Amino acid sequence: MPGLITPETPHYVPAPATNIELEYADLPIIDLAQMSTPAGHLALAEKARDAMTVHGFFYVINHGFNTAQTERIFDIADIPFSKVGDEEKRTYVAKMKETGSYQGYKPRQYWHIDGGVRDQMENYNINRDITKRQHPEVLRPFLPEIEKFARHNHEEVLHPILRLLAVGMELPEETFVNMHGFSSVGETYEEDEVKSKNVWLKGHTDFGTITILYSQPVAALQILTSDGTWKWVKHIENALVINAGDALEFLSGGFYRATIHRVVQPPEDQRSYTRLGVFYFCMTDDDVKLAPLVESPVLQRVGVSRSFDGVEPPTMEAWRRGRTAAYGQTDLKPAEKGVEEEIINGVVVKHYN
Ligand SMILES: O=C(O)CCC(=O)C(=O)O
Ligand SMILES: [Fe+2]
């Protein structure tokens, strides 16, 4: 009942679905409601394991937020862009390059995409500890809801997924959960993002463990499939799009894939709309060393395929700071055709055009 919701905020109306036929990736759906029985739990763990080893992406449904709650989150997510003036925005700009930390606004054109072209995305990032920074005045009445939202993502979405993925490696169920404390020192954050015009994000991996993306209707996200082709990610109403990042790939010795994805221009009929995104980017606690969990019987059977040969594995803190500060700033070196490289903590990070 919208009348009972305080504080009130205008309703964000998302773009209509596209009518253009696109080639979509065939991603599995993990129904968290099935976790309530032991048999369901085991079946889901197998499904999540296969999804993360084959695609690096899956959907989650029955995540505990109904459509109205999710719509409310998008309404709140729009506030930092539509209700805050340019001058106030400038006082909350994130200092990624200087600090390697990502809190506050990332203005449009902060990142260099390619050949002198800069990005057209505006982001607002909030640490899961909402008290770490001041927020624009109009957002302050919503902070209790934002904090609840962070906790919901952490405990009702991230932790169940991490339990499934630990079981998938035959590790104790709490192995990954224990590395992702809500109150630990670290930088899991919620991001609201608006994109417009046509310069988006080139192929990349996310650098944390798990990314939770609230599905929205403007088609633009594509993943690089194992056959080398780009496929679109289809919007599913009130579903979450989940993907693995570098840190999970490192911890799992390459068993779970940090799949390369990019954001391209939407189909013709959606190009005049802005695209509002809501994300929860998850990382381990800062002090976790991103070395393969070689005690996993699965890893002992299949072998470690991704490790830091000859280089000391970085901590989550070192990895996130290195990648946050470098993103869109450094001069990339052309490697193979269509791929550029940079070195972070002694590890090659590839960017795909
Ligand atoms: O906007 C999207 O759909 C994905 C964005 C993304 O990949 C990112 O922010 O890391
Ligand atoms: Fe991403």
mmCIF file of C-alpha atoms and ligand atoms in Angstrom:
data_model
loop_
_atom_site.group_PDB
_atom_site.id
_atom_site.type_symbol
_atom_site.label_atom_id
_atom_site.label_comp_id
_atom_site.label_asym_id
_atom_site.label_seq_id
_atom_site.Cartn_x
_atom_site.Cartn_y
_atom_site.Cartn_z
ATOM 1 C CA MET A 1 0.000 0.000 0.000
ATOM 2 C CA PRO A 2 2.021 2.923 -1.282
ATOM 3 C CA GLY A 3 0.093 5.400 0.860
ATOM 4 C CA LEU A 4 1.583 3.835 3.978
ATOM 5 C CA ILE A 5 5.174 4.005 2.822
ATOM 6 C CA THR A 6 7.156 6.831 4.323
ATOM 7 C CA PRO A 7 9.096 8.743 3.323
ATOM 8 C CA GLU A 8 7.406 9.108 -0.037
ATOM 9 C CA THR A 9 9.318 9.346 -3.268
ATOM 10 C CA PRO A 10 8.222 9.528 -6.915
ATOM 11 C CA HIS A 11 7.797 6.163 -8.599
ATOM 12 C CA TYR A 12 10.555 5.313 -11.063
ATOM 13 C CA VAL A 13 8.950 3.991 -14.236
ATOM 14 C CA PRO A 14 11.264 1.576 -16.039
ATOM 15 C CA ALA A 15 11.431 1.273 -19.818
ATOM 16 C CA PRO A 16 9.084 -1.164 -21.590
ATOM 17 C CA ALA A 17 10.491 -4.513 -22.711
ATOM 18 C CA THR A 18 12.166 -4.625 -26.108
ATOM 19 C CA ASN A 19 10.255 -6.039 -29.090
ATOM 20 C CA ILE A 20 13.429 -6.812 -30.951
ATOM 21 C CA GLU A 21 14.578 -10.408 -31.067
ATOM 22 C CA LEU A 22 17.928 -10.917 -29.418
ATOM 23 C CA GLU A 23 20.140 -13.916 -28.927
ATOM 24 C CA TYR A 24 19.937 -14.612 -25.222
ATOM 25 C CA ALA A 25 22.259 -16.676 -23.028
ATOM 26 C CA ASP A 26 20.544 -19.742 -21.641
ATOM 27 C CA LEU A 27 21.194 -19.208 -17.933
ATOM 28 C CA PRO A 28 19.964 -21.521 -15.159
ATOM 29 C CA ILE A 29 17.482 -20.269 -12.556
ATOM 30 C CA ILE A 30 18.188 -20.941 -8.886
ATOM 31 C CA ASP A 31 14.954 -20.905 -6.879
ATOM 32 C CA LEU A 32 15.980 -20.109 -3.313
ATOM 33 C CA ALA A 33 12.621 -21.383 -2.038
ATOM 34 C CA GLN A 34 13.952 -24.893 -2.748
ATOM 35 C CA MET A 35 16.615 -24.467 -0.086
ATOM 36 C CA SER A 36 14.102 -25.160 2.675
ATOM 37 C CA THR A 37 14.338 -28.960 2.287
ATOM 38 C CA PRO A 38 17.583 -30.997 2.484
ATOM 39 C CA ALA A 39 16.900 -32.618 -0.893
ATOM 40 C CA GLY A 40 16.159 -29.267 -2.486
ATOM 41 C CA HIS A 41 19.284 -27.831 -0.942
ATOM 42 C CA LEU A 42 21.473 -30.526 -2.450
ATOM 43 C CA ALA A 43 19.832 -30.265 -5.867
ATOM 44 C CA LEU A 44 20.329 -26.494 -5.843
ATOM 45 C CA ALA A 45 23.981 -26.847 -4.847
ATOM 46 C CA GLU A 46 24.536 -29.039 -7.897
ATOM 47 C CA LYS A 47 22.703 -26.599 -10.134
ATOM 48 C CA ALA A 48 24.627 -23.594 -8.766
ATOM 49 C CA ARG A 49 27.913 -25.468 -9.130
ATOM 50 C CA ASP A 50 27.207 -26.322 -12.764
ATOM 51 C CA ALA A 51 26.027 -22.777 -13.494
ATOM 52 C CA MET A 52 29.154 -21.220 -12.009
ATOM 53 C CA THR A 53 31.560 -23.627 -13.685
ATOM 54 C CA VAL A 54 29.910 -23.437 -17.119
ATOM 55 C CA HIS A 55 28.463 -19.911 -17.381
ATOM 56 C CA GLY A 56 29.730 -17.957 -14.370
ATOM 57 C CA PHE A 57 26.193 -16.494 -14.289
ATOM 58 C CA PHE A 58 22.764 -17.561 -13.054
ATOM 59 C CA TYR A 59 19.426 -16.060 -12.026
ATOM 60 C CA VAL A 60 18.010 -16.185 -8.525
ATOM 61 C CA ILE A 61 14.278 -16.097 -7.858
ATOM 62 C CA ASN A 62 12.324 -16.170 -4.602
ATOM 63 C CA HIS A 63 15.026 -14.075 -2.961
ATOM 64 C CA GLY A 64 12.698 -12.688 -0.341
ATOM 65 C CA PHE A 65 11.765 -9.327 -1.870
ATOM 66 C CA ASN A 66 8.398 -9.159 -3.607
ATOM 67 C CA THR A 67 7.820 -7.001 -6.703
ATOM 68 C CA ALA A 68 6.581 -4.030 -4.674
ATOM 69 C CA GLN A 69 9.656 -4.113 -2.423
ATOM 70 C CA THR A 70 11.960 -4.309 -5.431
ATOM 71 C CA GLU A 71 10.134 -1.428 -7.152
ATOM 72 C CA ARG A 72 10.567 0.623 -3.999
ATOM 73 C CA ILE A 73 14.320 -0.022 -4.134
ATOM 74 C CA PHE A 74 14.454 1.293 -7.717
ATOM 75 C CA ASP A 75 12.463 4.379 -6.634
ATOM 76 C CA ILE A 76 15.070 5.044 -3.943
ATOM 77 C CA ALA A 77 17.950 4.213 -6.307
ATOM 78 C CA ASP A 78 16.834 6.981 -8.660
ATOM 79 C CA ILE A 79 17.038 9.681 -5.968
ATOM 80 C CA PRO A 80 20.832 10.264 -6.068
ATOM 81 C CA PHE A 81 20.530 11.130 -9.770
ATOM 82 C CA SER A 82 17.156 12.819 -10.179
ATOM 83 C CA LYS A 83 16.893 14.690 -6.880
ATOM 84 C CA VAL A 84 20.425 15.906 -6.210
ATOM 85 C CA GLY A 85 21.800 19.002 -7.936
ATOM 86 C CA ASP A 86 25.181 19.092 -9.701
ATOM 87 C CA GLU A 87 26.789 21.216 -7.038
ATOM 88 C CA GLU A 88 25.810 18.919 -4.200
ATOM 89 C CA LYS A 89 26.886 15.908 -6.283
ATOM 90 C CA ARG A 90 30.363 17.389 -6.577
ATOM 91 C CA THR A 91 30.768 17.363 -2.796
ATOM 92 C CA TYR A 92 30.110 13.609 -2.707
ATOM 93 C CA VAL A 93 32.386 12.530 -5.550
ATOM 94 C CA ALA A 94 34.200 9.215 -4.986
ATOM 95 C CA LYS A 95 37.992 9.367 -4.934
ATOM 96 C CA MET A 96 38.712 6.000 -6.555
ATOM 97 C CA LYS A 97 41.993 6.945 -8.198
ATOM 98 C CA GLU A 98 43.393 8.511 -5.028
ATOM 99 C CA THR A 99 42.097 6.063 -2.420
ATOM 100 C CA GLY A 100 41.258 2.831 -4.261
ATOM 101 C CA SER A 101 37.944 3.023 -2.423
ATOM 102 C CA TYR A 102 34.603 3.350 -4.126
ATOM 103 C CA GLN A 103 32.114 5.422 -2.171
ATOM 104 C CA GLY A 104 30.047 8.308 -3.453
ATOM 105 C CA TYR A 105 29.436 9.500 -7.015
ATOM 106 C CA LYS A 106 31.351 8.409 -10.036
ATOM 107 C CA PRO A 107 30.581 11.227 -12.463
ATOM 108 C CA ARG A 108 30.000 10.620 -16.144
ATOM 109 C CA GLN A 109 33.214 10.488 -18.205
ATOM 110 C CA TYR A 110 35.422 9.546 -15.222
ATOM 111 C CA TRP A 111 36.584 6.407 -16.981
ATOM 112 C CA HIS A 112 38.469 6.132 -20.218
ATOM 113 C CA ILE A 113 36.787 3.423 -22.299
ATOM 114 C CA ASP A 114 38.646 3.300 -25.587
ATOM 115 C CA GLY A 115 40.424 5.512 -28.113
ATOM 116 C CA GLY A 116 39.804 8.744 -26.188
ATOM 117 C CA VAL A 117 36.125 7.912 -25.624
ATOM 118 C CA ARG A 118 34.916 8.240 -22.050
ATOM 119 C CA ASP A 119 32.043 6.530 -20.228
ATOM 120 C CA GLN A 120 28.477 7.819 -19.979
ATOM 121 C CA MET A 121 27.467 6.281 -16.687
ATOM 122 C CA GLU A 122 26.770 7.984 -13.456
ATOM 123 C CA ASN A 123 27.054 5.829 -10.315
ATOM 124 C CA TYR A 124 26.341 6.330 -6.665
ATOM 125 C CA ASN A 125 28.009 3.855 -4.320
ATOM 126 C CA ILE A 126 27.193 3.218 -0.698
ATOM 127 C CA ASN A 127 29.259 0.986 1.570
ATOM 128 C CA ARG A 128 27.162 -1.636 3.339
ATOM 129 C CA ASP A 129 28.081 0.316 6.460
ATOM 130 C CA ILE A 130 26.008 3.342 5.502
ATOM 131 C CA THR A 131 27.564 5.450 8.282
ATOM 132 C CA LYS A 132 31.000 5.413 6.656
ATOM 133 C CA ARG A 133 30.236 8.508 4.623
ATOM 134 C CA GLN A 134 27.761 11.371 4.564
ATOM 135 C CA HIS A 135 25.081 11.133 1.901
ATOM 136 C CA PRO A 136 23.193 13.817 -0.061
ATOM 137 C CA GLU A 137 20.518 15.440 2.020
ATOM 138 C CA VAL A 138 17.489 14.080 0.133
ATOM 139 C CA LEU A 139 18.805 10.550 0.546
ATOM 140 C CA ARG A 140 19.176 10.686 4.322
ATOM 141 C CA PRO A 141 15.546 9.877 5.213
ATOM 142 C CA PHE A 142 15.932 6.666 3.193
ATOM 143 C CA LEU A 143 19.091 5.429 4.895
ATOM 144 C CA PRO A 144 17.322 3.019 7.266
ATOM 145 C CA GLU A 145 15.720 1.332 4.228
ATOM 146 C CA ILE A 146 19.032 1.300 2.363
ATOM 147 C CA GLU A 147 20.741 -0.309 5.325
ATOM 148 C CA LYS A 148 18.022 -2.961 5.546
ATOM 149 C CA PHE A 149 18.428 -3.573 1.842
ATOM 150 C CA ALA A 150 22.194 -4.118 2.252
ATOM 151 C CA ARG A 151 21.640 -6.524 5.108
ATOM 152 C CA HIS A 152 18.970 -8.359 3.113
ATOM 153 C CA ASN A 153 21.340 -8.815 0.172
ATOM 154 C CA HIS A 154 24.125 -9.946 2.451
ATOM 155 C CA GLU A 155 22.278 -12.419 4.623
ATOM 156 C CA GLU A 156 19.326 -13.566 2.511
ATOM 157 C CA VAL A 157 20.958 -13.632 -0.925
ATOM 158 C CA LEU A 158 24.766 -13.649 -0.700
ATOM 159 C CA HIS A 159 25.106 -16.070 2.206
ATOM 160 C CA PRO A 160 22.711 -18.716 0.791
ATOM 161 C CA ILE A 161 24.534 -18.552 -2.559
ATOM 162 C CA LEU A 162 27.905 -18.904 -0.809
ATOM 163 C CA ARG A 163 26.627 -21.947 1.086
ATOM 164 C CA LEU A 164 25.580 -23.595 -2.188
ATOM 165 C CA LEU A 165 28.940 -22.817 -3.776
ATOM 166 C CA ALA A 166 30.868 -24.209 -0.794
ATOM 167 C CA VAL A 167 28.873 -27.453 -0.963
ATOM 168 C CA GLY A 168 29.606 -27.516 -4.708
ATOM 169 C CA MET A 169 33.320 -27.723 -3.840
ATOM 170 C CA GLU A 170 32.672 -30.244 -1.032
ATOM 171 C CA LEU A 171 33.893 -27.698 1.499
ATOM 172 C CA PRO A 172 32.239 -27.074 4.896
ATOM 173 C CA GLU A 173 29.053 -25.172 4.129
ATOM 174 C CA GLU A 174 30.098 -22.012 5.995
ATOM 175 C CA THR A 175 33.557 -21.739 4.351
ATOM 176 C CA PHE A 176 32.740 -18.752 2.121
ATOM 177 C CA VAL A 177 30.134 -17.294 4.501
ATOM 178 C CA ASN A 178 32.809 -17.019 7.189
ATOM 179 C CA MET A 179 34.856 -14.836 4.844
ATOM 180 C CA HIS A 180 31.943 -12.448 4.235
ATOM 181 C CA GLY A 181 30.920 -10.975 7.573
ATOM 182 C CA PHE A 182 28.423 -8.140 7.371
ATOM 183 C CA SER A 183 30.253 -6.277 10.145
ATOM 184 C CA SER A 184 33.800 -7.183 9.090
ATOM 185 C CA VAL A 185 36.268 -4.703 7.659
ATOM 186 C CA GLY A 186 35.756 -4.656 3.932
ATOM 187 C CA GLU A 187 34.055 -2.920 1.093
ATOM 188 C CA THR A 188 30.988 -4.705 -0.193
ATOM 189 C CA TYR A 189 28.799 -1.939 -1.543
ATOM 190 C CA GLU A 190 25.480 -1.114 -3.074
ATOM 191 C CA GLU A 191 25.594 0.751 -6.341
ATOM 192 C CA ASP A 192 22.895 2.704 -8.112
ATOM 193 C CA GLU A 193 23.690 3.531 -11.670
ATOM 194 C CA VAL A 194 22.180 5.415 -14.590
ATOM 195 C CA LYS A 195 23.402 4.917 -18.090
ATOM 196 C CA SER A 196 22.543 6.900 -21.170
ATOM 197 C CA LYS A 197 23.892 7.616 -24.662
ATOM 198 C CA ASN A 198 25.985 4.947 -26.227
ATOM 199 C CA VAL A 199 29.310 4.487 -24.521
ATOM 200 C CA TRP A 200 28.927 1.690 -22.030
ATOM 201 C CA LEU A 201 31.271 -0.843 -20.512
ATOM 202 C CA LYS A 202 33.707 -2.978 -22.435
ATOM 203 C CA GLY A 203 34.376 -6.608 -21.619
ATOM 204 C CA HIS A 204 35.548 -7.103 -18.051
ATOM 205 C CA THR A 205 35.340 -9.357 -15.040
ATOM 206 C CA ASP A 206 34.058 -8.028 -11.730
ATOM 207 C CA PHE A 207 36.763 -8.035 -9.090
ATOM 208 C CA GLY A 208 34.846 -9.197 -6.002
ATOM 209 C CA THR A 209 33.415 -12.622 -5.234
ATOM 210 C CA ILE A 210 29.731 -12.330 -6.159
ATOM 211 C CA THR A 211 27.811 -9.585 -7.959
ATOM 212 C CA ILE A 212 24.081 -9.305 -7.343
ATOM 213 C CA LEU A 213 22.278 -7.347 -10.047
ATOM 214 C CA TYR A 214 18.579 -6.540 -9.825
ATOM 215 C CA SER A 215 17.197 -7.467 -13.243
ATOM 216 C CA GLN A 216 15.840 -4.463 -15.167
ATOM 217 C CA PRO A 217 14.223 -4.273 -18.615
ATOM 218 C CA VAL A 218 16.733 -2.344 -20.742
ATOM 219 C CA ALA A 219 18.728 -4.971 -22.648
ATOM 220 C CA ALA A 220 22.448 -4.123 -22.767
ATOM 221 C CA LEU A 221 24.302 -6.692 -20.674
ATOM 222 C CA GLN A 222 26.053 -9.420 -22.636
ATOM 223 C CA ILE A 223 28.255 -12.300 -21.531
ATOM 224 C CA LEU A 224 31.094 -13.945 -23.412
ATOM 225 C CA THR A 225 30.049 -17.581 -23.715
ATOM 226 C CA SER A 226 32.443 -20.516 -23.829
ATOM 227 C CA ASP A 227 32.029 -20.775 -27.619
ATOM 228 C CA GLY A 228 33.455 -17.253 -27.918
ATOM 229 C CA THR A 229 30.200 -15.495 -28.825
ATOM 230 C CA TRP A 230 28.483 -12.659 -26.949
ATOM 231 C CA LYS A 231 24.937 -13.425 -25.746
ATOM 232 C CA TRP A 232 22.408 -11.042 -24.175
ATOM 233 C CA VAL A 233 21.159 -11.452 -20.619
ATOM 234 C CA LYS A 234 17.374 -11.528 -20.651
ATOM 235 C CA HIS A 235 15.346 -9.520 -18.162
ATOM 236 C CA ILE A 236 13.257 -11.593 -15.750
ATOM 237 C CA GLU A 237 10.788 -9.662 -13.622
ATOM 238 C CA ASN A 238 11.950 -9.427 -9.991
ATOM 239 C CA ALA A 239 14.827 -11.850 -10.551
ATOM 240 C CA LEU A 240 18.451 -11.303 -9.607
ATOM 241 C CA VAL A 241 21.325 -11.825 -12.010
ATOM 242 C CA ILE A 242 24.248 -13.356 -10.136
ATOM 243 C CA ASN A 243 27.815 -13.628 -11.368
ATOM 244 C CA ALA A 244 31.196 -14.638 -10.027
ATOM 245 C CA GLY A 245 34.120 -12.211 -9.931
ATOM 246 C CA ASP A 246 37.904 -12.524 -9.768
ATOM 247 C CA ALA A 247 38.053 -13.137 -6.011
ATOM 248 C CA LEU A 248 35.798 -16.201 -6.234
ATOM 249 C CA GLU A 249 37.729 -17.476 -9.238
ATOM 250 C CA PHE A 250 40.970 -17.135 -7.242
ATOM 251 C CA LEU A 251 39.579 -18.787 -4.076
ATOM 252 C CA SER A 252 38.150 -21.643 -6.109
ATOM 253 C CA GLY A 253 41.393 -22.116 -8.057
ATOM 254 C CA GLY A 254 39.505 -21.424 -11.288
ATOM 255 C CA PHE A 255 36.689 -23.899 -10.565
ATOM 256 C CA TYR A 256 34.137 -21.071 -10.542
ATOM 257 C CA ARG A 257 34.476 -18.723 -13.496
ATOM 258 C CA ALA A 258 34.684 -14.956 -13.406
ATOM 259 C CA THR A 259 32.931 -14.659 -16.732
ATOM 260 C CA ILE A 260 33.693 -11.743 -19.013
ATOM 261 C CA HIS A 261 30.724 -9.495 -19.657
ATOM 262 C CA ARG A 262 30.101 -6.089 -21.213
ATOM 263 C CA VAL A 263 27.391 -3.486 -21.543
ATOM 264 C CA VAL A 264 26.473 -2.428 -25.074
ATOM 265 C CA GLN A 265 24.002 -0.079 -26.695
ATOM 266 C CA PRO A 266 20.429 -1.300 -26.128
ATOM 267 C CA PRO A 267 18.205 -2.382 -29.026
ATOM 268 C CA GLU A 268 16.710 0.439 -31.117
ATOM 269 C CA ASP A 269 13.347 0.576 -29.328
ATOM 270 C CA GLN A 270 14.930 1.104 -25.900
ATOM 271 C CA ARG A 271 17.576 3.654 -26.809
ATOM 272 C CA SER A 272 15.659 6.718 -25.712
ATOM 273 C CA TYR A 273 15.259 5.444 -22.153
ATOM 274 C CA THR A 274 17.708 5.783 -19.321
ATOM 275 C CA ARG A 275 18.746 2.549 -17.677
ATOM 276 C CA LEU A 276 18.690 2.517 -13.917
ATOM 277 C CA GLY A 277 20.668 -0.297 -12.321
ATOM 278 C CA VAL A 278 20.813 -1.567 -8.752
ATOM 279 C CA PHE A 279 23.754 -3.736 -7.707
ATOM 280 C CA TYR A 280 25.231 -5.284 -4.601
ATOM 281 C CA PHE A 281 28.914 -5.942 -5.254
ATOM 282 C CA CYS A 282 30.240 -8.483 -2.758
ATOM 283 C CA MET A 283 33.790 -8.979 -1.604
ATOM 284 C CA THR A 284 35.350 -11.032 1.141
ATOM 285 C CA ASP A 285 36.579 -9.366 4.306
ATOM 286 C CA ASP A 286 39.623 -7.224 3.535
ATOM 287 C CA ASP A 287 42.157 -9.535 5.220
ATOM 288 C CA VAL A 288 41.248 -12.699 3.279
ATOM 289 C CA LYS A 289 44.103 -13.963 1.144
ATOM 290 C CA LEU A 290 42.833 -14.861 -2.325
ATOM 291 C CA ALA A 291 44.631 -18.205 -2.553
ATOM 292 C CA PRO A 292 42.960 -21.382 -3.890
ATOM 293 C CA LEU A 293 41.184 -23.462 -1.218
ATOM 294 C CA VAL A 294 43.248 -26.544 -1.983
ATOM 295 C CA GLU A 295 41.609 -28.491 0.844
ATOM 296 C CA SER A 296 38.551 -28.829 -1.415
ATOM 297 C CA PRO A 297 38.241 -32.486 -2.503
ATOM 298 C CA VAL A 298 36.768 -31.225 -5.776
ATOM 299 C CA LEU A 299 39.809 -29.078 -6.428
ATOM 300 C CA GLN A 300 42.053 -32.033 -5.570
ATOM 301 C CA ARG A 301 40.258 -34.024 -8.251
ATOM 302 C CA VAL A 302 39.988 -31.437 -11.031
ATOM 303 C CA GLY A 303 43.174 -29.490 -10.248
ATOM 304 C CA VAL A 304 43.861 -25.792 -9.800
ATOM 305 C CA SER A 305 43.501 -23.958 -13.112
ATOM 306 C CA ARG A 306 43.904 -20.393 -11.862
ATOM 307 C CA SER A 307 46.579 -19.423 -9.386
ATOM 308 C CA PHE A 308 49.267 -16.845 -8.773
ATOM 309 C CA ASP A 309 52.251 -18.651 -10.217
ATOM 310 C CA GLY A 310 55.305 -17.344 -8.445
ATOM 311 C CA VAL A 311 53.417 -14.338 -7.058
ATOM 312 C CA GLU A 312 52.149 -14.052 -3.502
ATOM 313 C CA PRO A 313 48.306 -14.090 -3.704
ATOM 314 C CA PRO A 314 46.930 -10.644 -2.837
ATOM 315 C CA THR A 315 44.496 -9.994 -0.022
ATOM 316 C CA MET A 316 40.994 -8.881 -0.953
ATOM 317 C CA GLU A 317 41.932 -5.387 0.165
ATOM 318 C CA ALA A 318 44.994 -5.194 -2.075
ATOM 319 C CA TRP A 319 43.087 -6.590 -5.038
ATOM 320 C CA ARG A 320 40.065 -4.302 -4.705
ATOM 321 C CA ARG A 321 42.183 -1.199 -4.129
ATOM 322 C CA GLY A 322 44.432 -2.024 -7.077
ATOM 323 C CA ARG A 323 41.548 -2.644 -9.432
ATOM 324 C CA THR A 324 39.388 0.225 -8.197
ATOM 325 C CA ALA A 325 42.174 2.773 -8.575
ATOM 326 C CA ALA A 326 43.322 1.494 -11.946
ATOM 327 C CA TYR A 327 39.967 1.017 -13.666
ATOM 328 C CA GLY A 328 39.537 3.300 -16.657
ATOM 329 C CA GLN A 329 42.698 5.263 -15.725
ATOM 330 C CA THR A 330 45.752 3.322 -16.760
ATOM 331 C CA ASP A 331 47.152 3.069 -20.241
ATOM 332 C CA LEU A 332 46.316 -0.411 -21.366
ATOM 333 C CA LYS A 333 48.737 -2.378 -23.458
ATOM 334 C CA PRO A 334 47.369 -4.003 -26.594
ATOM 335 C CA ALA A 335 47.787 -7.785 -26.321
ATOM 336 C CA GLU A 336 46.030 -10.203 -28.697
ATOM 337 C CA LYS A 337 43.525 -8.769 -31.152
ATOM 338 C CA GLY A 338 40.739 -6.946 -29.321
ATOM 339 C CA VAL A 339 42.298 -7.512 -25.902
ATOM 340 C CA GLU A 340 44.253 -5.089 -23.747
ATOM 341 C CA GLU A 341 46.137 -5.895 -20.574
ATOM 342 C CA GLU A 342 47.206 -4.271 -17.363
ATOM 343 C CA ILE A 343 49.093 -5.675 -14.390
ATOM 344 C CA ILE A 344 47.494 -5.459 -10.932
ATOM 345 C CA ASN A 345 49.321 -7.002 -7.968
ATOM 346 C CA GLY A 346 51.513 -8.880 -10.420
ATOM 347 C CA VAL A 347 48.505 -10.444 -12.144
ATOM 348 C CA VAL A 348 47.467 -9.772 -15.729
ATOM 349 C CA VAL A 349 43.965 -8.281 -16.041
ATOM 350 C CA LYS A 350 42.484 -8.440 -19.526
ATOM 351 C CA HIS A 351 40.033 -5.949 -21.038
ATOM 352 C CA TYR A 352 38.017 -7.053 -24.051
ATOM 353 C CA ASN A 353 36.879 -4.640 -26.746
HETATM 354 O O1 LIG B 1 24.790 -2.672 -16.138
HETATM 355 C C1 LIG B 1 24.902 -3.901 -16.176
HETATM 356 O O2 LIG B 1 23.981 -4.633 -16.562
HETATM 357 C C2 LIG B 1 26.200 -4.541 -15.755
HETATM 358 C C3 LIG B 1 27.222 -3.550 -15.304
HETATM 359 C C4 LIG B 1 28.524 -4.185 -14.931
HETATM 360 O O3 LIG B 1 28.926 -5.153 -15.493
HETATM 361 C C5 LIG B 1 29.333 -3.605 -13.838
HETATM 362 O O4 LIG B 1 28.987 -2.520 -13.342
HETATM 363 O O5 LIG B 1 30.318 -4.258 -13.436
HETATM 364 FE FE FE B 2 30.505 -6.061 -14.341
#
